[in-house]
XYZ file of C-alpha atoms in Angstrom:
691
model
C -105.939 -132.730 -2.464
C -106.080 -128.945 -2.129
C -104.307 -126.774 -4.821
C -102.646 -124.833 -2.190
C -101.275 -128.054 -0.525
C -99.916 -129.032 -3.678
C -98.247 -125.590 -4.350
C -96.580 -125.409 -1.277
C -95.398 -129.051 -1.226
C -93.867 -128.683 -4.677
C -91.901 -125.233 -3.374
C -90.866 -127.433 -0.133
C -89.862 -130.090 -2.127
C -87.280 -128.337 -4.400
C -85.983 -126.559 -1.163
C -85.134 -129.545 0.596
C -83.598 -131.426 -2.384
C -82.228 -130.521 -5.969
C -82.042 -134.046 -7.217
C -83.409 -134.475 -10.807
C -86.185 -136.691 -9.188
C -87.458 -134.001 -7.034
C -87.085 -131.339 -9.704
C -89.068 -133.410 -12.290
C -91.840 -134.330 -9.779
C -92.265 -130.488 -8.634
C -92.393 -129.462 -12.106
C -94.961 -132.122 -12.931
C -96.955 -130.813 -10.181
C -96.926 -127.049 -11.215
C -97.907 -128.298 -14.766
C -101.074 -130.263 -13.046
C -101.989 -127.026 -10.939
C -101.677 -124.923 -14.101
C -103.985 -127.232 -16.486
C -106.412 -127.720 -13.725
C -106.893 -124.514 -11.912
C -109.700 -122.395 -13.321
C -108.446 -118.978 -12.116
C -106.351 -117.227 -14.559
C -104.363 -115.376 -12.184
C -103.525 -118.370 -10.487
C -102.204 -120.087 -13.710
C -100.066 -117.109 -14.289
C -98.385 -117.353 -10.779
C -97.668 -121.132 -11.019
C -96.431 -120.439 -14.512
C -93.912 -117.977 -13.061
C -92.617 -120.620 -10.466
C -92.168 -123.209 -13.080
C -90.205 -120.892 -15.375
C -87.816 -119.752 -12.152
C -87.756 -123.561 -11.347
C -86.396 -124.209 -15.165
C -84.147 -121.474 -14.899
C -82.588 -122.850 -11.929
C -82.085 -126.297 -13.764
C -81.474 -125.337 -17.262
C -78.710 -127.837 -17.595
C -80.651 -130.929 -17.130
C -81.540 -131.661 -20.642
C -83.638 -134.792 -19.557
C -85.649 -132.475 -17.663
C -85.899 -129.526 -20.706
C -87.295 -132.739 -22.947
C -89.941 -134.164 -20.252
C -91.100 -130.385 -19.447
C -91.545 -129.049 -23.263
C -93.961 -131.778 -23.816
C -95.746 -131.287 -20.294
C -95.812 -127.638 -20.847
C -97.772 -127.735 -24.081
C -100.584 -129.115 -22.442
C -101.080 -125.642 -20.684
C -102.193 -124.475 -24.149
C -105.551 -125.915 -23.814
C -106.219 -122.594 -21.730
C -108.473 -120.113 -23.578
C -106.983 -117.165 -21.730
C -104.516 -115.138 -24.101
C -101.918 -114.010 -21.482
C -101.352 -117.488 -20.131
C -100.701 -118.787 -24.005
C -98.538 -116.117 -24.518
C -96.199 -116.816 -21.460
C -96.474 -120.327 -22.383
C -95.080 -120.040 -25.886
C -92.382 -117.804 -24.783
C -91.276 -120.262 -21.949
C -91.829 -123.314 -24.660
C -89.214 -121.984 -27.013
C -86.315 -121.549 -23.895
C -87.236 -125.222 -23.569
C -86.651 -126.382 -27.277
C -83.538 -128.426 -28.301
C -82.402 -130.594 -30.981
C -83.949 -133.735 -29.563
C -87.545 -132.490 -29.051
C -87.813 -129.511 -31.515
C -89.714 -132.087 -34.225
C -92.153 -133.146 -31.751
C -93.164 -129.386 -30.505
C -93.310 -128.264 -34.099
C -95.631 -131.316 -34.886
C -97.943 -130.516 -31.742
C -97.845 -126.769 -32.486
C -99.179 -127.611 -36.084
C -101.993 -129.392 -34.739
C -102.761 -125.989 -32.664
C -102.848 -124.291 -36.080
C -104.913 -126.437 -37.526
C -107.271 -126.000 -34.524
C -107.432 -122.292 -35.203
C -108.131 -122.824 -38.743
C -111.343 -125.121 -37.731
C -112.682 -122.614 -35.358
C -115.556 -120.694 -37.260
C -115.366 -117.912 -34.380
C -112.478 -115.977 -35.574
C -112.431 -113.668 -32.565
C -109.813 -111.242 -31.336
C -108.152 -113.736 -29.264
C -108.160 -116.463 -31.762
C -106.333 -114.046 -34.297
C -103.903 -113.150 -31.453
C -103.339 -116.897 -30.585
C -102.422 -117.136 -34.082
C -99.820 -114.787 -34.488
C -98.480 -116.138 -31.304
C -98.114 -119.848 -33.120
C -96.835 -118.243 -36.025
C -93.923 -116.572 -34.029
C -93.186 -119.785 -32.257
C -92.836 -121.733 -35.280
C -91.113 -118.853 -36.957
C -88.464 -119.041 -34.126
C -88.331 -123.221 -34.301
C -87.633 -122.836 -38.097
C -84.943 -120.410 -37.926
C -82.988 -121.793 -34.836
C -83.272 -125.493 -36.190
C -83.283 -125.473 -39.884
C -84.156 -129.312 -40.102
C -87.782 -128.345 -39.578
C -87.865 -125.400 -41.968
C -89.184 -127.796 -44.510
C -92.092 -128.576 -41.885
C -92.797 -125.444 -40.887
C -92.956 -123.384 -44.199
C -96.032 -125.380 -45.560
C -97.856 -124.640 -42.507
C -97.128 -120.997 -42.372
C -97.804 -120.268 -45.949
C -101.479 -121.333 -45.359
C -101.747 -118.103 -43.256
C -101.470 -115.689 -46.378
C -104.891 -116.511 -47.633
C -106.372 -115.918 -44.167
C -108.269 -112.923 -42.838
C -105.757 -112.515 -40.231
C -103.356 -109.577 -41.409
C -100.839 -109.798 -38.327
C -100.234 -113.570 -38.790
C -100.107 -113.036 -42.321
C -97.343 -110.371 -41.734
C -95.397 -112.125 -39.500
C -95.545 -115.285 -41.875
C -93.872 -112.995 -44.797
C -91.191 -111.889 -42.245
C -90.384 -115.611 -41.686
C -90.542 -116.272 -45.691
C -88.216 -113.331 -46.138
C -85.898 -114.657 -43.401
C -86.059 -118.220 -44.568
C -85.425 -117.302 -48.480
C -82.268 -115.696 -47.301
C -80.874 -118.234 -45.158
C -82.122 -121.557 -46.660
C -81.296 -121.795 -50.576
C -82.622 -125.357 -50.877
C -86.070 -124.107 -50.070
C -86.341 -121.241 -52.286
C -87.882 -122.959 -55.082
C -90.611 -124.563 -53.050
C -91.125 -120.933 -51.215
C -91.309 -118.967 -54.376
C -93.867 -121.251 -55.786
C -96.223 -121.263 -52.815
C -96.032 -117.466 -52.473
C -96.640 -117.305 -56.247
C -99.624 -119.422 -55.973
C -100.904 -117.563 -52.555
C -100.357 -113.917 -54.345
C -103.744 -113.796 -56.042
C -105.823 -114.514 -52.973
C -103.952 -112.069 -50.549
C -106.442 -109.447 -49.456
C -104.407 -107.283 -47.043
C -102.355 -104.244 -48.506
C -99.316 -104.738 -46.175
C -98.913 -108.256 -46.945
C -99.205 -107.974 -50.698
C -96.709 -105.128 -50.446
C -94.124 -107.399 -48.615
C -94.975 -110.228 -51.073
C -94.325 -108.511 -54.234
C -90.881 -107.330 -52.696
C -89.852 -111.158 -51.879
C -90.814 -112.292 -55.134
C -89.077 -109.282 -56.876
C -86.068 -109.992 -55.160
C -85.821 -113.892 -55.334
C -87.266 -114.900 -58.446
C -84.053 -115.536 -60.132
C -84.650 -118.592 -63.058
C -86.471 -117.890 -66.377
C -89.373 -119.914 -65.414
C -89.913 -118.005 -62.076
C -89.528 -114.634 -63.461
C -92.094 -115.474 -66.469
C -94.594 -116.921 -63.956
C -94.109 -113.831 -61.622
C -95.076 -111.520 -64.677
C -97.601 -113.504 -65.929
C -99.170 -113.530 -62.169
C -99.035 -109.663 -61.922
C -100.648 -109.340 -65.568
C -103.370 -111.307 -64.209
C -103.831 -109.326 -61.109
C -103.929 -106.112 -62.774
C -106.215 -106.683 -65.492
C -106.678 -105.586 -69.097
C -104.336 -102.996 -70.130
C -104.208 -99.852 -70.269
C -106.069 -99.346 -67.162
C -107.713 -95.966 -67.717
C -109.001 -96.934 -71.145
C -110.568 -100.187 -69.636
C -112.221 -98.586 -67.064
C -114.034 -95.924 -69.218
C -114.971 -98.545 -71.439
C -116.477 -100.701 -68.866
C -118.130 -97.592 -67.270
C -119.795 -96.752 -70.572
C -120.830 -100.280 -71.065
C -122.476 -100.484 -67.525
C -124.272 -97.068 -68.117
C -125.657 -98.648 -71.290
C -126.913 -101.706 -69.634
C -128.709 -99.807 -66.846
C -132.302 -100.467 -66.400
C -134.980 -98.492 -64.312
C -137.968 -99.611 -62.656
C -140.876 -97.734 -61.168
C -142.196 -99.125 -57.841
C -145.510 -98.146 -56.771
C -146.446 -98.825 -52.963
C -149.408 -97.561 -50.693
C -148.819 -95.824 -47.017
C -150.979 -94.887 -44.546
C -150.673 -91.189 -43.469
C -150.606 -89.787 -39.839
C -154.636 -89.079 -40.299
C -155.438 -92.287 -41.283
C -156.004 -91.656 -45.026
C -154.129 -93.626 -47.755
C -151.451 -92.396 -50.017
C -149.495 -93.725 -52.847
C -145.840 -93.730 -52.920
C -143.608 -94.167 -56.292
C -139.897 -94.937 -56.211
C -137.404 -94.882 -59.105
C -135.203 -98.122 -58.601
C -132.048 -98.220 -60.899
C -130.428 -101.738 -61.574
C -127.034 -101.749 -62.810
C -125.642 -104.879 -64.652
C -121.932 -104.675 -63.153
C -119.090 -106.430 -64.861
C -117.415 -109.439 -63.307
C -115.429 -108.534 -60.336
C -111.928 -106.805 -60.658
C -108.701 -108.617 -59.764
C -107.452 -107.920 -56.512
C -104.267 -105.759 -57.309
C -106.813 -103.307 -59.735
C -108.968 -102.824 -56.995
C -106.381 -101.873 -54.790
C -104.920 -99.461 -57.546
C -108.709 -97.865 -58.100
C -109.100 -97.160 -54.518
C -106.047 -94.889 -54.746
C -103.482 -97.336 -53.100
C -100.245 -96.439 -55.290
C -97.614 -97.019 -52.924
C -98.621 -100.445 -53.723
C -97.941 -99.605 -57.272
C -94.552 -98.395 -56.587
C -93.630 -101.673 -54.533
C -94.963 -103.383 -57.751
C -92.623 -100.987 -59.864
C -89.648 -101.939 -57.773
C -90.472 -105.707 -58.466
C -90.976 -105.619 -62.008
C -87.970 -103.714 -62.415
C -85.776 -106.053 -60.469
C -87.286 -108.988 -62.362
C -86.842 -107.359 -65.809
C -83.215 -106.465 -65.302
C -82.496 -109.888 -63.847
C -84.240 -111.641 -67.090
C -81.972 -109.828 -69.131
C -78.887 -111.629 -67.296
C -80.472 -115.132 -67.228
C -82.239 -115.060 -70.707
C -80.481 -115.574 -74.047
C -83.615 -115.083 -76.232
C -83.541 -111.079 -77.207
C -87.053 -111.272 -78.197
C -88.241 -112.680 -74.759
C -86.200 -110.058 -72.829
C -87.525 -107.184 -74.795
C -90.995 -108.476 -74.642
C -91.094 -108.798 -70.897
C -89.395 -105.372 -70.417
C -92.111 -104.110 -72.632
C -94.630 -105.497 -70.554
C -93.180 -104.387 -67.451
C -92.627 -100.676 -68.729
C -96.499 -100.785 -70.177
C -97.727 -101.876 -66.581
C -95.755 -99.094 -65.032
C -97.218 -96.459 -67.488
C -100.782 -97.433 -67.172
C -100.316 -97.231 -63.030
C -98.978 -93.774 -63.446
C -101.711 -92.761 -66.115
C -104.216 -94.092 -63.748
C -102.926 -92.025 -60.930
C -103.094 -88.833 -62.749
C -106.723 -89.480 -64.004
C -109.829 -88.998 -62.176
C -110.979 -92.435 -61.634
C -108.981 -93.579 -58.444
C -110.516 -92.505 -55.010
C -107.200 -90.820 -54.056
C -104.684 -89.294 -56.218
C -101.296 -90.609 -56.864
C -98.698 -88.844 -54.777
C -95.854 -86.832 -56.010
C -93.216 -89.210 -54.652
C -94.909 -92.129 -55.935
C -94.787 -90.447 -59.481
C -91.194 -90.215 -59.173
C -90.353 -93.708 -58.235
C -92.506 -95.166 -61.285
C -90.746 -92.424 -63.660
C -87.077 -93.693 -62.228
C -88.126 -97.503 -62.698
C -89.438 -96.874 -66.409
C -86.049 -94.705 -66.890
C -84.091 -97.675 -65.615
C -85.571 -100.288 -67.866
C -85.295 -98.152 -70.709
C -81.658 -96.636 -70.291
C -80.039 -99.797 -68.216
C -77.797 -97.839 -66.290
C -74.999 -100.029 -64.958
C -74.929 -98.141 -61.518
C -78.675 -98.183 -61.150
C -78.828 -101.845 -62.193
C -76.061 -102.894 -59.533
C -78.315 -101.196 -57.101
C -81.626 -103.040 -57.758
C -79.962 -106.239 -58.640
C -77.466 -106.626 -56.077
C -77.235 -104.053 -53.322
C -80.924 -104.433 -52.243
C -80.357 -108.062 -51.202
C -77.114 -107.199 -49.841
C -79.047 -104.796 -47.210
C -81.197 -107.633 -46.155
C -78.385 -109.838 -45.556
C -76.497 -107.253 -43.448
C -79.840 -106.499 -41.515
C -80.346 -109.894 -40.605
C -76.873 -110.407 -39.754
C -77.087 -107.519 -37.477
C -80.178 -109.015 -35.925
C -78.362 -112.191 -35.334
C -75.711 -110.452 -33.758
C -77.929 -108.569 -31.416
C -79.802 -111.870 -30.265
C -76.321 -113.734 -29.876
C -75.141 -111.013 -27.366
C -78.420 -111.115 -25.606
C -78.375 -114.688 -25.121
C -74.716 -114.399 -23.928
C -75.931 -111.628 -21.520
C -78.678 -113.942 -19.939
C -76.112 -116.801 -19.685
C -75.133 -116.860 -15.966
C -72.761 -120.059 -16.082
C -70.414 -120.461 -13.006
C -66.756 -121.663 -14.431
C -64.513 -123.273 -12.143
C -60.988 -123.492 -13.145
C -59.623 -127.484 -13.558
C -57.134 -126.952 -10.583
C -59.517 -124.682 -8.307
C -60.042 -125.994 -4.600
C -63.041 -128.032 -3.840
C -65.090 -126.593 -1.058
C -67.331 -128.910 1.230
C -70.520 -127.050 2.238
C -71.079 -128.975 5.359
C -68.025 -127.255 6.776
C -68.709 -123.755 5.768
C -70.730 -121.571 7.491
C -71.304 -118.116 5.419
C -73.322 -118.537 2.068
C -73.297 -115.336 -0.353
C -74.799 -115.261 -3.817
C -75.893 -119.051 -3.858
C -72.183 -120.112 -3.137
C -70.425 -121.124 0.185
C -67.683 -119.204 1.302
C -64.721 -120.417 3.395
C -64.288 -118.125 6.480
C -60.833 -118.530 6.791
C -60.317 -117.645 3.234
C -62.364 -114.712 3.557
C -60.930 -113.372 7.104
C -57.300 -113.585 5.108
C -58.696 -111.581 1.911
C -60.222 -109.044 4.303
C -57.154 -108.555 6.491
C -54.745 -108.343 3.431
C -57.215 -106.249 1.018
C -59.298 -104.461 3.333
C -63.438 -104.689 3.371
C -64.613 -103.761 -0.049
C -68.168 -102.408 -0.049
C -70.365 -103.675 -2.681
C -72.649 -101.087 -4.539
C -75.680 -103.296 -3.610
C -74.531 -103.786 -0.013
C -77.983 -103.938 2.067
C -76.718 -101.127 4.446
C -76.820 -98.634 1.293
C -79.853 -100.056 -0.463
C -82.181 -100.154 2.502
C -81.146 -96.583 3.999
C -81.900 -95.459 0.503
C -85.596 -96.487 0.659
C -85.809 -94.546 4.255
C -88.283 -91.865 4.261
C -88.595 -89.249 7.032
C -92.129 -88.532 7.628
C -92.241 -86.090 10.471
C -89.733 -83.464 11.799
C -87.253 -84.136 14.410
C -88.901 -81.100 16.770
C -92.465 -82.690 16.404
C -93.800 -84.725 19.271
C -93.691 -87.784 17.044
C -91.165 -88.685 14.802
C -91.671 -91.150 12.289
C -89.907 -92.546 9.351
C -90.752 -95.336 6.890
C -88.733 -98.031 5.141
C -90.517 -98.812 1.934
C -90.337 -102.995 0.652
C -91.470 -102.847 -2.931
C -92.489 -106.207 -4.146
C -93.914 -107.332 -7.554
C -97.463 -106.204 -7.021
C -97.394 -104.419 -3.361
C -95.743 -101.908 -1.123
C -95.109 -102.752 2.615
C -94.476 -99.885 4.685
C -92.617 -100.392 7.872
C -93.014 -97.372 10.038
C -91.222 -96.573 13.134
C -92.786 -94.531 15.180
C -90.803 -92.651 18.221
C -92.689 -90.961 21.385
C -90.264 -87.864 21.974
C -92.562 -86.696 24.893
C -92.448 -88.124 28.518
C -96.450 -88.788 28.273
C -97.903 -91.835 27.327
C -99.755 -91.562 24.443
C -102.974 -93.794 23.833
C -104.864 -94.689 20.807
C -102.009 -93.779 18.555
C -102.870 -94.187 14.997
C -101.137 -94.185 11.740
C -103.794 -93.003 9.077
C -102.788 -93.265 5.343
C -104.609 -92.390 2.238
C -103.440 -92.926 -1.353
C -103.745 -90.935 -4.448
C -103.247 -92.794 -8.048
C -103.490 -96.430 -8.603
C -102.769 -97.550 -5.210
C -105.044 -98.964 -2.539
C -104.634 -99.350 1.018
C -105.098 -103.046 1.945
C -105.066 -103.243 5.590
C -105.256 -100.225 8.256
C -102.964 -100.362 11.193
C -104.487 -100.863 14.389
C -104.143 -98.431 17.271
C -101.306 -98.583 19.641
C -100.540 -97.237 23.038
C -96.764 -95.673 23.402
C -95.095 -95.038 26.596
C -93.178 -91.934 27.076
C -89.746 -91.732 24.922
C -90.515 -95.249 23.577
C -90.635 -96.416 20.294
C -92.380 -99.214 18.082
C -92.945 -100.343 14.438
C -96.056 -100.654 12.730
C -96.690 -102.026 9.058
C -99.173 -101.109 6.303
C -99.540 -102.687 3.034
C -100.318 -100.779 -0.405
C -101.445 -102.725 -3.422
C -100.233 -101.446 -6.774
C -102.689 -101.669 -9.954
C -100.611 -99.727 -12.487
C -97.387 -98.183 -13.397
C -98.282 -94.625 -12.386
C -96.663 -92.548 -9.882
C -98.563 -92.750 -6.708
C -98.613 -90.886 -3.574
C -99.026 -91.774 0.019
C -100.013 -89.291 2.300
C -101.725 -89.130 5.944
C -101.201 -88.380 9.766
C -100.533 -89.687 13.081
C -103.282 -88.960 15.752
C -103.328 -89.698 19.271
C -104.736 -89.232 22.709
C -102.328 -87.828 25.564
C -102.997 -90.027 28.773
C -104.510 -87.986 31.422
C -105.551 -84.931 29.349
C -108.966 -84.376 27.920
C -109.829 -82.645 24.787
C -109.540 -83.162 21.187
C -107.111 -85.713 19.672
C -103.671 -84.404 18.715
C -102.662 -84.694 15.208
C -99.356 -84.724 13.279
C -99.498 -84.473 9.469
C -96.698 -86.570 7.494
C -94.764 -85.768 4.495
C -95.760 -87.517 1.076
C -94.291 -90.521 0.047
C -93.798 -90.662 -3.645
C -93.740 -94.292 -5.354
C -90.854 -94.724 -7.754
C -92.297 -95.985 -10.945
C -88.774 -97.207 -11.966
C -89.354 -100.316 -9.349
C -92.027 -101.826 -11.798
C -90.388 -101.008 -15.247
C -88.240 -103.630 -16.684
C -86.372 -103.456 -19.803
C -87.728 -105.476 -22.647
C -87.367 -106.261 -26.250
C -89.787 -106.270 -29.148
C -89.387 -106.393 -33.022
C -89.589 -103.553 -35.228
C -92.831 -104.655 -36.540
C -94.523 -104.665 -33.084
C -92.925 -101.516 -32.284
C -94.296 -99.452 -35.234
C -97.735 -101.151 -34.591
C -97.677 -100.237 -30.716
C -96.595 -96.502 -31.847
C -99.527 -96.334 -33.917
C -102.290 -97.803 -31.647
C -101.092 -96.092 -28.639
C -103.067 -92.634 -27.972
C -101.055 -91.050 -25.146
C -98.042 -89.437 -26.079
C -95.560 -87.062 -23.976
C -92.888 -84.688 -25.691
C -90.013 -83.982 -23.536
C -87.379 -81.457 -24.706
C -83.646 -82.319 -24.432
C -81.955 -80.054 -21.945
C -78.418 -81.522 -20.826
C -75.011 -80.488 -20.018
C -73.721 -83.923 -21.683
C -72.244 -83.148 -25.097
C -71.711 -86.967 -26.411
C -74.883 -88.323 -27.892
C -74.201 -91.837 -27.188
C -73.244 -90.899 -23.367
C -76.602 -88.950 -23.032
C -78.542 -92.149 -24.813
C -76.907 -94.174 -22.010
C -77.885 -91.812 -19.453
C -81.594 -91.979 -20.314
C -81.574 -95.837 -20.470
C -80.128 -96.009 -17.093
C -82.785 -93.175 -15.568
C -85.774 -95.092 -17.556
C -84.935 -98.652 -17.248
C -85.538 -98.895 -20.748
C -83.687 -100.961 -23.594
C -82.615 -99.864 -26.795
C -83.944 -101.697 -29.984
C -81.771 -99.904 -32.256
C -78.741 -101.565 -33.185
C -75.113 -100.664 -32.159
C -74.007 -100.612 -35.450
C -76.388 -97.964 -36.626
C -75.380 -95.584 -33.576
C -71.886 -95.758 -34.568
C -70.114 -93.077 -36.513
C -70.193 -89.111 -35.925
C -72.941 -87.454 -38.158
C -74.213 -84.898 -35.800
C -77.558 -86.372 -35.183
C -78.954 -89.720 -33.554
C -82.275 -91.247 -33.618
C -83.089 -94.469 -31.365
C -86.291 -96.219 -30.192
C -86.379 -97.468 -26.631
C -88.771 -100.077 -25.191
C -89.854 -101.159 -21.256
C -92.289 -103.343 -20.088
C -93.943 -102.973 -16.567
C -94.618 -105.880 -14.340
C -98.508 -105.561 -14.799
C -98.055 -105.963 -18.764
C -98.118 -102.409 -19.641
C -95.778 -101.406 -22.555
C -93.831 -98.081 -22.717
C -92.294 -96.758 -26.037
C -89.766 -93.779 -26.528
C -88.162 -92.467 -29.697
C -85.130 -90.141 -29.289
C -84.343 -87.838 -31.914
C -81.151 -85.221 -30.915
C -78.882 -83.088 -33.010
C -75.417 -81.607 -31.895
C -75.097 -77.999 -32.690
C -72.170 -77.261 -34.485
C -71.178 -73.847 -32.999
C -71.844 -74.693 -29.229
C -71.667 -78.565 -29.247
C -74.782 -78.503 -27.098
C -77.323 -81.337 -27.793
C -81.063 -80.503 -28.923
C -84.082 -82.362 -29.723
C -86.757 -84.290 -28.261
C -87.941 -87.420 -26.620
C -91.371 -88.460 -27.556
C -92.977 -91.173 -25.221
C -95.912 -93.255 -25.902
C -98.150 -95.721 -23.824
C -101.692 -96.853 -23.727
C -102.143 -95.055 -20.311
C -101.930 -91.494 -19.330
C -100.173 -92.165 -16.355
C -97.475 -94.351 -17.849
C -96.494 -91.536 -20.289
C -96.553 -89.008 -17.880
C -94.775 -90.596 -15.195
C -91.906 -91.499 -17.610
C -91.742 -87.862 -19.147
C -91.558 -86.690 -15.282
C -88.731 -89.186 -14.811
C -86.548 -87.998 -17.879
C -87.110 -84.235 -17.030
C -86.074 -84.991 -13.408
C -82.954 -86.770 -14.333
C -82.065 -84.053 -16.673
C -82.442 -81.362 -13.791
C -80.656 -83.567 -11.584
C -77.726 -84.034 -13.958
C -77.474 -80.267 -14.701
C -77.257 -79.661 -11.152
C -74.535 -82.158 -10.379
């Protein structure tokens, strides 16, 4: 049958019946449509319908289990947005009953990406999404961690840097949470370390190994791997010796060729060809240091210092302890000497020199305070950070739960004898009337009488021959203008036409047809406008008409402009700190807004900005507590069109006046998004100042 008939039939079925059988049939129908439909836009629309259906029946565990296996079939789609939304939806369906089956199927998807020889951008993005999904499975259900860890560790040697960074983020969390898996994770990471080709991945891997190598064998193996990766020491002397050897082994040959000149004559051309007998390839870590990546050297210094200090605590052999400490100090001194020489492509920074010097001093002196910081405080900070993230996720999940709780002794309402229905629940008319009689009628903030009137725009003046006003109904991707037109003259108006035009990423879909309006009569006409992106759009136009019985040009009434509020398309969203930093570096459009407000409390000002921009604060509440005179927070929101909006608030409270000063930096992929959010913040500040 027709796909549209299937879609409508499934929607009608769950409208008429909410029995588990009907819901399962509708869900399977939606899945079949998504799998077999070729249009990706249709896939996304039906997938949204499926997600909404699941959210309305989230307490049906049998449906969750069956639906999770059906949803995995959607991953056969090649569109990355469909895969992204499918994996996010799948994570909400996972339970203890089906997590092993889901992980095994995700493992097969990972193997498919390995075998794919054409590693385009979509494949790399899909790998990153699979890593994120397996990460969530491993953390949420520890029984799957033993299966997930070996799968993800294979990504470290792959060329997909983003996926490898996500893997190390999971590894860092896994070694903290699951102590029984620490030995196997450390060993796999040690084996993978020489093959890592990304600087950021290698940096994170060194930190994890330096923090969690705790036994004598692990520490010795780690130092041996570092010595192998750095190469022969000292670095500067070895490199000078090798360069001299290469110069001596350089051979030159003269190549003679014949050329035809422009006038047709022959000419002889000689070329000197130099062949250098290069020495064997340098180790990966040594190559990075010679390229001037000394921040990696600072990370290596931190790891070696932690290992040497911990080795003193676990090893009883004094000679072995001194040997490992001396090896660590030799590596650090060689890196510092290399940075100050002319061999690397970029010189070492002063910060890296100071850190390397501090690590050497700690290894030499063994200050109890610094030893405690290196061996205990770093790990405690990581545990506190992970605990804070867990708490924020728990609060977010609690906010998303809309469970209707009923007391044991509450009355049972029979829906067949109730007439009024509000918020999805039947209301007893008698009880409601008694409540209104005793307490009065309480107006809700979201009552239709206030929300509808707030979206009515006056288009003409009261003294104009035609009075017009428009009610704007904003849907997800379009705007419907319901325009009321009133003829304030006694004449009949013919060919009355509402002519509209748009500015920005707005497109007029259908043009209102001409109408005839009798004297002192009114009518309603509608116009539909498609919205393409989250930018401030303007709708403008006029009304033209002919007066019955009067010859001449058409009369015209110019309409007031309608400014579309971008807040109707922006919703709060969350992302990880890594994703935020990545997007912040990639987005090229930035808008800087100065803070000008009468609010003197920094947290209150932050709440004001969050309310006026529909953004979500990514900075944990624990980091915003206290009174230190300044505040910095990261904000994030997402539009219904998939556009990301980032913001950073940096404000300070002046000691003398108590006023707030600072800036709000907004970054987005499109210029319109950044400018529109900046205008919204500026407008909210002016409105608050004038209040």
